[in-house]
Every structure is written in structure tokens, then in C-alpha cells.
XYZ file of C-alpha atoms in Angstrom:
593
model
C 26.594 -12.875 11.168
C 26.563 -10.358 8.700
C 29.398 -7.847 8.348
C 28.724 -3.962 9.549
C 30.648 -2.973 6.370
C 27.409 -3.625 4.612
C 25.899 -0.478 6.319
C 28.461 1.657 4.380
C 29.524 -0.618 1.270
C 26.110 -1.378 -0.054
C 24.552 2.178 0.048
C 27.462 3.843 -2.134
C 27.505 0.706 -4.685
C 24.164 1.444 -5.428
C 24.735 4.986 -4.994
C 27.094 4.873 -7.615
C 25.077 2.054 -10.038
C 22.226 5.026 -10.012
C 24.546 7.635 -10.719
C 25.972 6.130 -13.935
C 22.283 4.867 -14.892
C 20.281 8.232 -14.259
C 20.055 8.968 -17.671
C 19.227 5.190 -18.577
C 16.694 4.233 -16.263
C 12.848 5.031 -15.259
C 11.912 7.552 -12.136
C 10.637 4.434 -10.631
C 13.322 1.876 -10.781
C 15.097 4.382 -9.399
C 13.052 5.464 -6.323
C 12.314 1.424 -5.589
C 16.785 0.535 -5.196
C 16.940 3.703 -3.363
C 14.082 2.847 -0.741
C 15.089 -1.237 -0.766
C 18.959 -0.053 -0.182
C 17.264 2.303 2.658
C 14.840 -0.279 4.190
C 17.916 -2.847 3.958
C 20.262 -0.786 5.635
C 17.542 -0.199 8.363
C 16.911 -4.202 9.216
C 20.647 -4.406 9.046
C 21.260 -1.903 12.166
C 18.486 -3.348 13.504
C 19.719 -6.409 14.122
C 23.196 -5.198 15.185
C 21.193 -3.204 17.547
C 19.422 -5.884 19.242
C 22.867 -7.628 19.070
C 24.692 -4.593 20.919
C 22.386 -4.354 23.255
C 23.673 -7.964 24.945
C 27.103 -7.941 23.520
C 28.973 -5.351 22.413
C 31.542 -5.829 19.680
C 34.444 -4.183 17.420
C 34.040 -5.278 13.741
C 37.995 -5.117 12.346
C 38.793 -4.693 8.519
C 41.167 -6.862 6.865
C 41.315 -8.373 9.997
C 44.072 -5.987 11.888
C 43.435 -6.848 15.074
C 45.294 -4.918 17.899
C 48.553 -6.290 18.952
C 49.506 -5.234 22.712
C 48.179 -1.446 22.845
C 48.925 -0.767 19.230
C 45.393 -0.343 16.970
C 46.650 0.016 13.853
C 43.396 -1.310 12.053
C 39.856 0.629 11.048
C 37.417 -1.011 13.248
C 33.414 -0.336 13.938
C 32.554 -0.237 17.275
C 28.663 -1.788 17.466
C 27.214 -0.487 20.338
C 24.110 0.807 21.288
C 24.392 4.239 20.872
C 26.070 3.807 17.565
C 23.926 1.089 16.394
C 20.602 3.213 17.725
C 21.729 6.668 15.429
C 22.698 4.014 12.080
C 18.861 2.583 12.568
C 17.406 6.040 12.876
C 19.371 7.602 10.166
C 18.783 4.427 8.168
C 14.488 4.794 8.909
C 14.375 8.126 8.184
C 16.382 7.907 4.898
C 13.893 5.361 4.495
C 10.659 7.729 5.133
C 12.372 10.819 2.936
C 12.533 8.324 -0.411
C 8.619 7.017 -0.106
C 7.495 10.706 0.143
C 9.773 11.916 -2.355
C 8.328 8.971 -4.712
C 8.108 9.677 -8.032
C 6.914 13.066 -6.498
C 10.377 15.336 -5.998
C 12.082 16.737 -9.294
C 14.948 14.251 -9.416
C 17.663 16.772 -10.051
C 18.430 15.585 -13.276
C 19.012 11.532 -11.260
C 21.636 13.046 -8.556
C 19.116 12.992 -5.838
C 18.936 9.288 -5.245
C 22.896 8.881 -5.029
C 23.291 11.776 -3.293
C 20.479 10.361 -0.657
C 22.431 7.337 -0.415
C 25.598 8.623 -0.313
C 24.306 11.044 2.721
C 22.952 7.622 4.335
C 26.061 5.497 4.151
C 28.674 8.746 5.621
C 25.889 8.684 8.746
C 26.183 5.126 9.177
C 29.642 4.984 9.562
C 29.961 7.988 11.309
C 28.171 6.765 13.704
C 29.762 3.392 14.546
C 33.015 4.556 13.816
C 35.980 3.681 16.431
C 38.491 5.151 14.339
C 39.145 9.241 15.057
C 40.421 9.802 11.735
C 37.498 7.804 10.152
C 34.758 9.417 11.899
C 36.847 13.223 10.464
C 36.370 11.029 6.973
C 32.926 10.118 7.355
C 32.395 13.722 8.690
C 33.460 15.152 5.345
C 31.893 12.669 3.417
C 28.611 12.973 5.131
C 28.774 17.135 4.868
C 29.983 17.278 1.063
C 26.902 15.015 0.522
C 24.946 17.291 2.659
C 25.867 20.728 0.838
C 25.142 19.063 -2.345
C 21.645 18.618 -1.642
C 21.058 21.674 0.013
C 21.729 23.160 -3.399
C 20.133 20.220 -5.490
C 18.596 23.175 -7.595
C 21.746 24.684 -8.851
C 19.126 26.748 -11.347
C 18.092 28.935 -8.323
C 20.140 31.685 -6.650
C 18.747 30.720 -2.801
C 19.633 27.016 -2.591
C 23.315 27.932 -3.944
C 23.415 30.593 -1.390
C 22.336 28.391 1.296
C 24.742 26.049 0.464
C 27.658 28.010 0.083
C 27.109 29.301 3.771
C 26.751 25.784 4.921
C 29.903 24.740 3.143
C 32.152 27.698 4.492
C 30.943 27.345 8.122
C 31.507 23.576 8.085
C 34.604 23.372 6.342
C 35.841 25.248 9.197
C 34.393 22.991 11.388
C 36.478 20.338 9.593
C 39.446 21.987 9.687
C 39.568 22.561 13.600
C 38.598 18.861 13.639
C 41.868 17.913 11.814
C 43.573 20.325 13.942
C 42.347 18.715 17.178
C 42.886 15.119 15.584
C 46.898 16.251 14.808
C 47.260 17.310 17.920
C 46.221 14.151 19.551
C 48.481 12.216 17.300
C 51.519 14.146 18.121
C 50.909 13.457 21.552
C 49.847 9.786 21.528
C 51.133 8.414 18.052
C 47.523 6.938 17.633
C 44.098 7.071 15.745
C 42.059 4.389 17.398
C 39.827 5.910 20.330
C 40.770 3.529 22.864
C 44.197 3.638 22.151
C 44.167 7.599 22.468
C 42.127 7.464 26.116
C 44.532 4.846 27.610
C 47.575 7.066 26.214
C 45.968 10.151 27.703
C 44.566 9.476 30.945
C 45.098 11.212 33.452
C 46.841 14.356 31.246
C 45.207 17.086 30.652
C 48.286 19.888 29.677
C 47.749 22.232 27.317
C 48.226 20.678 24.079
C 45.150 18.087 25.088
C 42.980 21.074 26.038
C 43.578 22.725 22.617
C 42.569 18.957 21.176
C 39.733 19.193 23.180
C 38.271 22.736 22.414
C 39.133 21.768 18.700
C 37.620 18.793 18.219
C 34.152 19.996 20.321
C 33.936 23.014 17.859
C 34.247 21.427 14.869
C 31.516 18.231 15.640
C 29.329 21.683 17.827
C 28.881 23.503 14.862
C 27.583 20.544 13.148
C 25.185 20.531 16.247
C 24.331 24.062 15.608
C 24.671 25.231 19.464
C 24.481 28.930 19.752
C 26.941 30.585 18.699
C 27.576 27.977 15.532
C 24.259 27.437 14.597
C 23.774 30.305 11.711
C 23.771 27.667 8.738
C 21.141 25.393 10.036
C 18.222 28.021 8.916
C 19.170 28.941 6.134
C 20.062 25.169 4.938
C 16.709 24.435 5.894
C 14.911 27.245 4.401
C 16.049 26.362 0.568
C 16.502 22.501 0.826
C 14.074 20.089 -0.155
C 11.726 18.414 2.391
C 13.119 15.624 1.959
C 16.020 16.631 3.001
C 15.571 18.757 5.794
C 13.884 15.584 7.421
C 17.810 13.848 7.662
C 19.144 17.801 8.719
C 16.924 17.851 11.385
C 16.069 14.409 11.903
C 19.624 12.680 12.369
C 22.540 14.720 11.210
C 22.333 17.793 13.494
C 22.270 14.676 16.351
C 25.125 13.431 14.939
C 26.784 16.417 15.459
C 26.437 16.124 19.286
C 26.860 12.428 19.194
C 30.526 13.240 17.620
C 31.092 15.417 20.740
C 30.092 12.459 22.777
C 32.096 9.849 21.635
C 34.886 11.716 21.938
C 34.556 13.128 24.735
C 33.735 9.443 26.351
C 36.556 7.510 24.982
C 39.454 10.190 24.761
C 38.612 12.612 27.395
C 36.991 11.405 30.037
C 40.346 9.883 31.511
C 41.438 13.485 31.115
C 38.731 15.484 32.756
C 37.887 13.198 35.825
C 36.891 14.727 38.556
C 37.237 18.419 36.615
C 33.854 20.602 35.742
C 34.515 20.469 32.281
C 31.207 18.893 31.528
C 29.690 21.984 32.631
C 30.700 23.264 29.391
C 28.215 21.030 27.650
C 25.293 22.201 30.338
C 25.770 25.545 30.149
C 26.101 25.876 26.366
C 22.979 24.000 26.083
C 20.771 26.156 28.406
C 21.999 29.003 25.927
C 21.101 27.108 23.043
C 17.608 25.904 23.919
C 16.477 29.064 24.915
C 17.560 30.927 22.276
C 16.321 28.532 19.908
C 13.598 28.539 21.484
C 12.892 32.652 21.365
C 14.071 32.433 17.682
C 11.652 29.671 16.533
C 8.510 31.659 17.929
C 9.611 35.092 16.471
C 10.153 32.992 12.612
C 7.151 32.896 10.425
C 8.758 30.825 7.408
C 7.719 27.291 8.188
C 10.667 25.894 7.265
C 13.049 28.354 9.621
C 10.382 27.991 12.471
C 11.301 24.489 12.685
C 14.838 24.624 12.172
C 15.258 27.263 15.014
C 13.355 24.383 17.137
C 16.089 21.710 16.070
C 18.489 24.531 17.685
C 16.618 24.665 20.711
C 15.688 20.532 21.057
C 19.344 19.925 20.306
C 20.617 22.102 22.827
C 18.243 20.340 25.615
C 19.720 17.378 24.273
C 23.509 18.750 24.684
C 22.238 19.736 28.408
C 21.065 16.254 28.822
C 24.668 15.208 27.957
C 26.877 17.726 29.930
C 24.908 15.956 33.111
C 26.870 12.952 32.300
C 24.750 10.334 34.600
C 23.265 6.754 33.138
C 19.986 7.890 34.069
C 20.723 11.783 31.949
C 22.161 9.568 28.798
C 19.387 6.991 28.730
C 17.012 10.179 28.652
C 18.777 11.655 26.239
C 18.785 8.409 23.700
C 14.938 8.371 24.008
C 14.323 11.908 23.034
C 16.978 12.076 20.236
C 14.932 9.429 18.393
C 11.736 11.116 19.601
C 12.645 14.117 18.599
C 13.787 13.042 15.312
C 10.589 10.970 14.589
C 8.435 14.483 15.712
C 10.689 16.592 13.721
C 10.610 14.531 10.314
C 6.662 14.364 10.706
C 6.192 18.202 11.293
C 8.768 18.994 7.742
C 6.742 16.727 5.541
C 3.418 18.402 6.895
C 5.473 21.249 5.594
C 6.358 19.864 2.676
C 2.653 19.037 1.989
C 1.873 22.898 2.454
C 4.611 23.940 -0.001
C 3.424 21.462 -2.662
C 0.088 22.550 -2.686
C 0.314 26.228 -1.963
C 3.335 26.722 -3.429
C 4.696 29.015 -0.221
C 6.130 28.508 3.273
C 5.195 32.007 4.348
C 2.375 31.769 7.531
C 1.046 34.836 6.768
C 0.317 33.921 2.873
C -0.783 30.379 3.813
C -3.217 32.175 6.522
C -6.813 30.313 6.340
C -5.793 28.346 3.061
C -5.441 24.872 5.284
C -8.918 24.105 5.677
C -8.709 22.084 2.727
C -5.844 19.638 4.379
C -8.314 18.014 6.390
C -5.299 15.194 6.914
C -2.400 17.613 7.542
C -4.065 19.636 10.188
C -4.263 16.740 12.437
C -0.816 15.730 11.997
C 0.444 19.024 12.453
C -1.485 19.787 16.095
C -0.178 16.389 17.371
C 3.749 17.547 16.210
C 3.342 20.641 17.642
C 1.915 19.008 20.854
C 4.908 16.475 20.277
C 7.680 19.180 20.255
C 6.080 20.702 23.877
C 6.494 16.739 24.803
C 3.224 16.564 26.088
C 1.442 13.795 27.723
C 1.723 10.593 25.782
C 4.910 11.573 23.362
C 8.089 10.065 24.100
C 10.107 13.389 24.102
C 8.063 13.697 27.716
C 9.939 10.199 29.051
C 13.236 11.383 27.553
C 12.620 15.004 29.274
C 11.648 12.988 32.805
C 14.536 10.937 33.040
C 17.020 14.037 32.560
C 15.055 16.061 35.297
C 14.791 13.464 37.638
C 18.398 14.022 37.826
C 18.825 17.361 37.902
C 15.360 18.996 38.870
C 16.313 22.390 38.257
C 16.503 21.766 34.516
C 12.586 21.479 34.114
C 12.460 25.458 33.780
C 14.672 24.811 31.032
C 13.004 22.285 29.196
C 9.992 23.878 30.126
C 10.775 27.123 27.915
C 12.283 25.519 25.370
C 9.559 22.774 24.916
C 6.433 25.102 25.599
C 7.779 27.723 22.905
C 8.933 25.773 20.292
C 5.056 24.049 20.721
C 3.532 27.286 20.847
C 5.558 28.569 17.545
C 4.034 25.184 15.584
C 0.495 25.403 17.289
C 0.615 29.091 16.533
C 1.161 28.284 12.818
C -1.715 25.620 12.982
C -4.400 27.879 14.347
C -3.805 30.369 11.857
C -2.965 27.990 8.265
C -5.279 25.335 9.644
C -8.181 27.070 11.193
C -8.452 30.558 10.170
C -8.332 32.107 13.298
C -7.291 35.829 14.383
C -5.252 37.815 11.802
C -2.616 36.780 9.344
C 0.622 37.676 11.889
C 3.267 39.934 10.790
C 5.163 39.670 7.651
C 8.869 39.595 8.442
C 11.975 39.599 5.573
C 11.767 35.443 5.552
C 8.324 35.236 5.126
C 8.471 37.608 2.144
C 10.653 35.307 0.121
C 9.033 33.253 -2.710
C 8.852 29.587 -2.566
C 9.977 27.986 -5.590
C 7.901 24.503 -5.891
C 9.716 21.570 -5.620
C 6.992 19.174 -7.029
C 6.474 18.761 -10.272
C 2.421 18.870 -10.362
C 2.611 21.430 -7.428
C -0.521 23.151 -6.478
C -2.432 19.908 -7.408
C -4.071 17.319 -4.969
C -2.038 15.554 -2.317
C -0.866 12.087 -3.137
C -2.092 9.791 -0.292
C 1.583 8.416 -0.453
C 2.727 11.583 0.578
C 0.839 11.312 4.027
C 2.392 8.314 5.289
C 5.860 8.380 6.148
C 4.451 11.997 8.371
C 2.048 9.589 9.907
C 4.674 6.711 11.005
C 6.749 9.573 12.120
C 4.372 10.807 14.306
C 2.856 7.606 15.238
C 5.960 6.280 15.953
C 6.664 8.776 18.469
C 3.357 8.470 20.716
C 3.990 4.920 20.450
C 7.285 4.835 21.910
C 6.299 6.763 24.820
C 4.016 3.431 25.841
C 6.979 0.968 25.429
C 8.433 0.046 28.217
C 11.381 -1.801 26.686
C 12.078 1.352 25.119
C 13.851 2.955 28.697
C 15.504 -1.002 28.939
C 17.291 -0.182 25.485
C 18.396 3.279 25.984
C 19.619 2.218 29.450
C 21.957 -0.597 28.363
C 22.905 1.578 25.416
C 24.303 4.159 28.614
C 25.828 2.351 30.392
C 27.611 0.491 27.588
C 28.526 4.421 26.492
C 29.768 5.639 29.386
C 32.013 2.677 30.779
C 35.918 3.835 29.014
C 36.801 0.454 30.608
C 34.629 -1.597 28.867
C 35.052 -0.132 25.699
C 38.931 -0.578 26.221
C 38.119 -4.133 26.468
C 35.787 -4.830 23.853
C 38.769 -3.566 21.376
C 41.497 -5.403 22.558
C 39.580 -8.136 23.431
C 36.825 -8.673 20.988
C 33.517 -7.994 23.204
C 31.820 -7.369 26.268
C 29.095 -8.563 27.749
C 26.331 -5.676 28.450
C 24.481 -6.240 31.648
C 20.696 -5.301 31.410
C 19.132 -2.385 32.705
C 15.895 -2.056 34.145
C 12.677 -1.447 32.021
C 10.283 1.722 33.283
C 8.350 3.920 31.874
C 6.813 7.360 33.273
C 8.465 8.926 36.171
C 6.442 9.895 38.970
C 6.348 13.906 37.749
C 6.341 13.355 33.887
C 3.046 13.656 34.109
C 2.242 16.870 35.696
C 5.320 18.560 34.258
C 4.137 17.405 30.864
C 0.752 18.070 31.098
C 1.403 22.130 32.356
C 4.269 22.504 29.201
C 1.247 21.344 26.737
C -1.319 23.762 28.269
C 1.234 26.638 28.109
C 2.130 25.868 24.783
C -1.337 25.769 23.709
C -2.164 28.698 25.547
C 1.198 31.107 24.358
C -0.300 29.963 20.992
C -3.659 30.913 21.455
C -2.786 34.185 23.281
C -0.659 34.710 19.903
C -2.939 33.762 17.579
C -6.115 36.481 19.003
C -3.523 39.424 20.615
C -6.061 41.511 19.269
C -9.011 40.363 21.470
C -7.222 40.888 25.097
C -5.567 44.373 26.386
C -2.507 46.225 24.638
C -0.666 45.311 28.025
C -1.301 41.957 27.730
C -0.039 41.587 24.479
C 3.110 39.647 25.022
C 3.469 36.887 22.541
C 2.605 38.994 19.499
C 4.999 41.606 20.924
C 8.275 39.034 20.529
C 6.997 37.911 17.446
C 7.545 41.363 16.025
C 10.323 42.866 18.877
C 13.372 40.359 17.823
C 14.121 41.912 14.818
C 17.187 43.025 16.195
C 18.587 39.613 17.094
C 17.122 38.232 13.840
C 19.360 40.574 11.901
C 22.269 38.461 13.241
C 20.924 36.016 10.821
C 22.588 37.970 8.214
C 23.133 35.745 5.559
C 27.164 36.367 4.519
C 29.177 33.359 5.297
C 31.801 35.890 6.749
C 29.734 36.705 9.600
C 28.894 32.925 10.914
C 32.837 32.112 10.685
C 33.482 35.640 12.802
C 30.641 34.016 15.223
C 31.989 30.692 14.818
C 35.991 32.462 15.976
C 34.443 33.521 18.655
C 32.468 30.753 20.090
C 35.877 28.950 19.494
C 37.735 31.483 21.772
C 35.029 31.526 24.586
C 34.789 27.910 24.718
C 38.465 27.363 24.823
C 38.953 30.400 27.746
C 36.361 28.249 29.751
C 37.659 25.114 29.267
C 40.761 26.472 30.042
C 39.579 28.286 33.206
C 37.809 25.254 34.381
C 40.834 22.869 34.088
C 44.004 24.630 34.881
């Protein structure tokens, strides 16, 4: 059986055997270890995954078992939620090196090992059972993060982008570390399942605090309103590649940080309390915010970063629900929306390398020529409304089957976030009605990232964006895709069993049952595709239909107001960031006590 340590281990070996030969060795030996280590650290969670899904296990270093209730050793914990975000992170990873092949400047040879490095912090992160080792991997995974966000340390945007992201999640980490000392005082452990048997039951003050700490810190690495500030303007100067993990995995892992945590410390704690309205309510906010945001954006690059807001927060919803049936939903549109997302930000990358801008209104008409981009970028766009046929429409079902009045909320979130990339398509793609507004992002000069920019497409380029996208439709026909994500809740949910399976080595997961469509996907689909296309359309020729009537164009151009929250000045987010704190902790507070 081969060891989980592998997922970690072999990434920063070779992570650091390319950092001391950058210099030394050819652009293509180079990209080839970096997509094997990639592709090997994909078949290795997925086998683990197919593993987890039957049997469940803890992975112990050194071989410190437990003794009695005391965990003193770093274990993995291989379960299907875990193993499901290593495989996606891994795959994506995967995607980001074959379209950055011999293609992206290589940052005089720190790209690779910073790629890597980035790949083996999300792996562990996510199969972590070790508090203190998932706040390690957490800092590990962000320094690697801010780092490539400012790959170009030549340019005065991607250091500025950077530094914000830095400041805001450094203070993430530090309320982490606050929230993780305050469990240890109380408990005298680090291992999760040590902490929830120790704690449940209690919920006093001093776990509340550890609580609204912890949730913070892995929140703002979620970007839920109000910590999301850094997430556009990371995206905005990072490379494509890399805004395919942001968006893609690592925002995800935010919330899935929030999650385990919340299911093997706290959920002793909060039984029977309304504290995972928390998670509901915050979500609503953030989805349609996000959602409002990403149509009123005309860089490409924050347009689809303000839609990661708004997905993610439908995913947080999904969460705060806290029902098998909510979770399973919620596993099958993380990875769909991860596959759509990736696929729609090398579409954009294409754009940027051959027009050299992510503006809409300077890229207006000049996609005819991308006669294989267009295509791709309709069916994202389509895939982000989760229409018909895309798997983000099962994942949406199986939350709203639960609790049916959550479709308006998908339904806002879903059909603007389409309309904003379908809006972008008509007008780059086909040419139709004027150019939009110009707004202060859309002004900003794209700096190329390529070095033959301008020039012809490599055919390379075009096929992680088709696997991502393909991948996504495809899912939505698998069956055994609602089987995996099923046994994968259940297995996340049950504190008892994952007591068990670290003092006592494993558990058997029992198998859920394989379906596919609910009964309303359909319809509810099909209407948030034919409003997103429409809200598009409507957008795209304001001109042609009655000033009153005007609506879309008018909150493309009216949120300038809000957007100026956006300010830029890493003092600002942390003020927001205080505050969300406060509120969060008042409500938790209010609800519990």
C-alpha cells in the first residue's frame, strides 16, 4: 500500500531538486518533472480515494499510534472528502503545468518549485488530522501562494497584489493560532479527535472564542463577504496558471478548513444549537454579492474571481445545511465548479496571450479569430449558470431538495455570474452591441505573460480548458459520481466514526446509493440558463429596447459605489476583516449563550 506521505514528500523533493537546478537545466526538463510529479501525485490520491471510499483510514508517522485518549502523533486522515480535494488539487496542478508548457516566462526557474510547493501544502492540508498541521500546511500553502501572485517581482501590480494578499492572510493565520491556543489550553491536545471527545458537550466562552477564531482565519481564505477583498486583486495580476489553483482548489480549501473543524471539534459542542446558521446566512450574503460584483466587473480576470466569491458562498450555504444529502451536493459542485472555473481562466489566459489585454471593452469584436475559444467560453459560462447537462446543476439539486427555499439563491447567484461570462462572450466573441463601459479595472494595462504573446495559439494551450470543461458535462452523466460524494458525507459527518478510525485504525464506510438528476434539476436548471442567457443578451443590446428597460446595463455602470470598497490598501481589508470578526463572533455568541 503506498504511504500518503508521498502526496507531500515527493512534490517538495522535486520542488527543491528544480530549485537548485533552474539555472542548470532546459525549460523542458523542467516542465516534464513538474507535470510527472503532478500527474503522480494525482494517481496517488486517486487510489487512496477509491480506497477511502470503502475503508477509511489514519496514516500515523513514525508510527505514534494513540495510547488510551492521548494522540500524540501527526497522522493523515484518508477519507473521502480529504482524499477527493488532494485529487482535485493534484489534477488541476496537473492541467496549469501542460498549459504553462514551455509557454509561461519561468520566473527566472521559481515557477515550477513554487507550483509544486503550492501542490504538496494543499495535499496535506487537506488530509490533515492534526490541528496544528493543517495551521502548518495553511502557512505553507499561502507563503507559496503570495509568492506566485507576485512571480513578476519587475512589475509594480503583482507586488501590490501580493502584498494585500499577504497582510489579509497573515491575519487570518494569526486568529488561527489564536483559536488553536485556545483549544490547547482547554484540552491539552492537537489531534482533532482528541479535541472533540475533550470538548463535547462544552461550549463556554473560551470554546466560542476558539470557534469564531478559527472560522475567520480558514473564511477569509474562503473569501466570504466581508473577507473576500484579496481574492480580486490576487487574481487580477497573477498568472493564469495560477489563478486556475486560486479559484480552482485553494479558495475551497478555505471552506473545507472550516468544515473539518467544525465536524470533528465542534460539532459535540454545538448540538442541537443554530450555530450552523452562521454558515447559511453568511453564504446567502456572499453569493449574492458576488454575484452583483461579478456582473458589474469588466476585467476578465476580476469578473471571474468575483464569481469564485459568489460559487463559494453557495457552496458555504450548502454546508451550513449540514444534512448527508446538502454535503454530498456540495462535494459534486466543488469539483464542478473547480473543473468550470479552471476552463473559463485559461480561455482567459488564451485572450491575454494573444491580445495582450483583459479589458472587455478593448478586446470588444477582436475574438472572431478564436474560433476554438469562443466555444469553450459559451459552454463555461453556461457551466457557471449550471445549466442542463453540467454537474454544478446535480450538486445545486441535491442542496435544494433539502432546503427548497434556497433555489432563489442559487438561482441569482448562478444566473448572474452566467450572464457576466455570456455577456463577455457576445461582445469579445461575436461583436455584438457596443463595447460596454470602461470602468478603473478595465483601464489597467495587461502586461503579457507569454513570451511570443500576440502570436498564434499553441494547440497545447487548448487542452487542459477542454478536459476542464469536458470533464464537467461529463460528470453530470455519471451516476457513480452522487455514490462517491455520498459515502464521502456520510464518512464526514459521523464524529463517531472518525473517533474510531483514529484510535482504532479504520472504519468500514457503508455505501450510499447511486442517482443522478433529481426530479426538478431539470426545470430549475433549464430557467437559470435561459435567464442567464437572456440578462446577457438584454446587456449586451441595452441600446435596442426602452431607457426604462434598461436594467442590466444600468448595474453594470450604478455599483461604482460598492466597487470603491475594493480600494486596494491592505489597511482597509484588515478594518473589513475586524469587523467581520466582531459580527461573526456577536452572532455566534447570541446564538449559543
Amino acid at each position: 500500500m503506498p504511504s500518503p506521505a508521498l502526496l507531500v514528500s515527493v512534490p517538495l523533493i522535486v520542488a527543491a531538486l528544480l530549485g537548485a537546478l533552474r539555472r542548470l537545466i532546459p525549460r523542458w526538463i523542467a516542465d516534464l518533472l513538474a507535470v510527472l510529479t503532478a500527474g503522480g501525485n494525482l494517481g496517488l490520491s486517486c487510489w487512496w480515494l477509491a480506497h477511502a471510499l470503502e475503508r477509511t483510514e489514519v496514516y500515523w508517522f513514525g508510527g505514534w499510534f494513540p495510547r488510551g485518549r492521548m494522540a500524540l502523533g501527526i497522522g493523515f486522515t484518508m477519507d473521502g472528502y480529504g482524499c477527493g480535494l488532494a485529487a482535485l488539487a493534484a489534477l488541476l496542478t496537473t492541467l496549469a503545468l501542460i498549459y504553462s508548457w514551455k509557454h509561461m516566462e519561468g520566473a527566472g526557474g521559481h515557477y515550477h518549485p513554487l507550483m509544486l510547493v503550492f501542490l504538496a501544502a494543499m495535499s496535506g492540508f487537506a488530509v490533515s488530522g492534526d490541528l496544528f498541521n493543517i495551521f502548518v500546511f495553511f502557512e505553507l500553502m499561502s507563503t507559496a501562494a503570495f509568492a506566485l501572485c507576485g512571480l513578476k517581482t519587475r512589475e509594480p501590480a503583482p507586488l501590490a497584489g501580493a502584498f494585500n494578499f499577504a497582510v489579509t492572510n497573515s491575519v487570518a493565520a494569526f486568529l488561527m493560532l489564536t483559536g488553536i491556543a485556545l483549544l490547547y489550553s482547554a484540552t491539552g491536545a492537537l489531534n482533532l479527535a482528541q479535541i472533540g471527545l475533550a470538548l463535547a458537550g462544552r461550549h463556554d466562552r473560551l470554546v466560542l472564542a476558539a470557534f469564531v477564531f478559527l472560522t475567520t482565519g480558514f473564511l477569509v481564505k474562503a473569501a466570504e463577504v466581508p473577507f473576500h477583498f484579496w481574492l480580486p486583486d490576487a487574481h487580477a495580476v497573477s498568472p493564469t496558471s495560477v489563478c486556475v489553483l486560486f479559484s480552482g482548489i485553494m479558495v475551497q480549501l478555505g471552506l473545507f478548513g472550516a468544515m473539518r473543524i467544525y465536524a470533528t471539534v465542534f460539532q459535540g459542542c454545538f448540538a442541537g444549537t443554530k450555530i450552523p446558521w452562521l454558515f447559511v446566512v453568511t453564504g446567502a450574503v456572499t453569493a449574492v454579492w458576488g454575484a452583483m460584483m461579478c456582473f458589474a466587473e469588466h476585467h476578465l480576470k476580476r469578473l471571474l474571481a468575483f464569481s469564485t466569491i459568489s460559487h463559494t458562498g453557495l457552496m458555504t450555504l450548502a454546508f451550513g445545511l449540514w444534512t448527508k444529502a446538502a454535503l454530498a451536493g456540495l462535494f459534486v459542485y466543488v469539483v464542478a465548479h473547480g473543473l468550470v472555473k479552471a476552463g473559463l481562466f485559461l480561455c482567459a489566459g488564451i485572450l491575454l496571450h494573444r491580445f495582450e489585454t483583459m479589458s472587455e471593452p478593448a478586446l470588444f469584436g477582436r475574438g472572431r479569430a478564436l474560433r476554438g475559444t469562443a466555444p469553450l467560453w459559451f459552454l463555461g459560462g453556461l457551466g457557471l449558470a449550471a445549466a442542463p447537462g453540467f454537474a454544478l446543476a446535480v450538486g445545486e439539486s441535491h442542496v435544494t431538495d433539502v432546503a427548497p427555499w434556497a433555489e432563489g439563491i442559487f438561482f441569482i447567484a448562478g444566473a448572474l455570474t452566467g450572464a457576466a461570462v455570456l455577456r463577455v462572450g457576445f461582445r469579445v466573441f461575436a461583436g455584438l452591441g457596443d463595447a460596454g463601459p470602461v470602468d478603473r479595472a478595465a483601464r489597467v494595462d495587461e502586461k503579457p505573460e507569454t513570451t511570443d504573446a500576440g502570436w498564434r495559439v499553441n494547440p497545447v494551450q487548448y487542452v487542459p480548458a477542454v478536459v476542464c470543461i469536458g470533464g464537467c458535462i461529463a460528470l453530470a452523466f455519471w451516476k457513480g459520481m452522487t455514490q462517491v460524494a455520498g459515502s464521502a458525507a456520510a464518512s464526514f459527518m459521523n464524529f463517531r466514526g472518525y473517533a474510531h478510525m483514529v484510535y482504532a485504525g479504520a472504519t468500514v464506510i457503508p455505501a450510499a446509493e447511486a442517482h443522478g438528476w433529481l426530479a426538478h434539476g431539470w426545470l430549475a436548471a433549464g430557467l437559470r440558463a435561459l435567464a442567464a442567457v437572456a440578462i446577457s443578451l438584454w446587456a449586451v443590446l441595452h441600446l435596442r429596447v426602452p431607457r426604462m428597460l434598461r436594467w442590466p446595463s444600468h448595474l453594470e455602470g450604478s455599483m461604482k459605489p460598492v466597487r470603491e470598497l475594493q480600494s486596494g490598501h491592505p489597511g482597509d481589508y484588515v478594518a473589513w476583516l475586524t469587523v467581520g470578526c466582531a459580527v461573526l463572533g456577536a452572532a455566534a455568541f447570541w446564538l449559543v449563550l
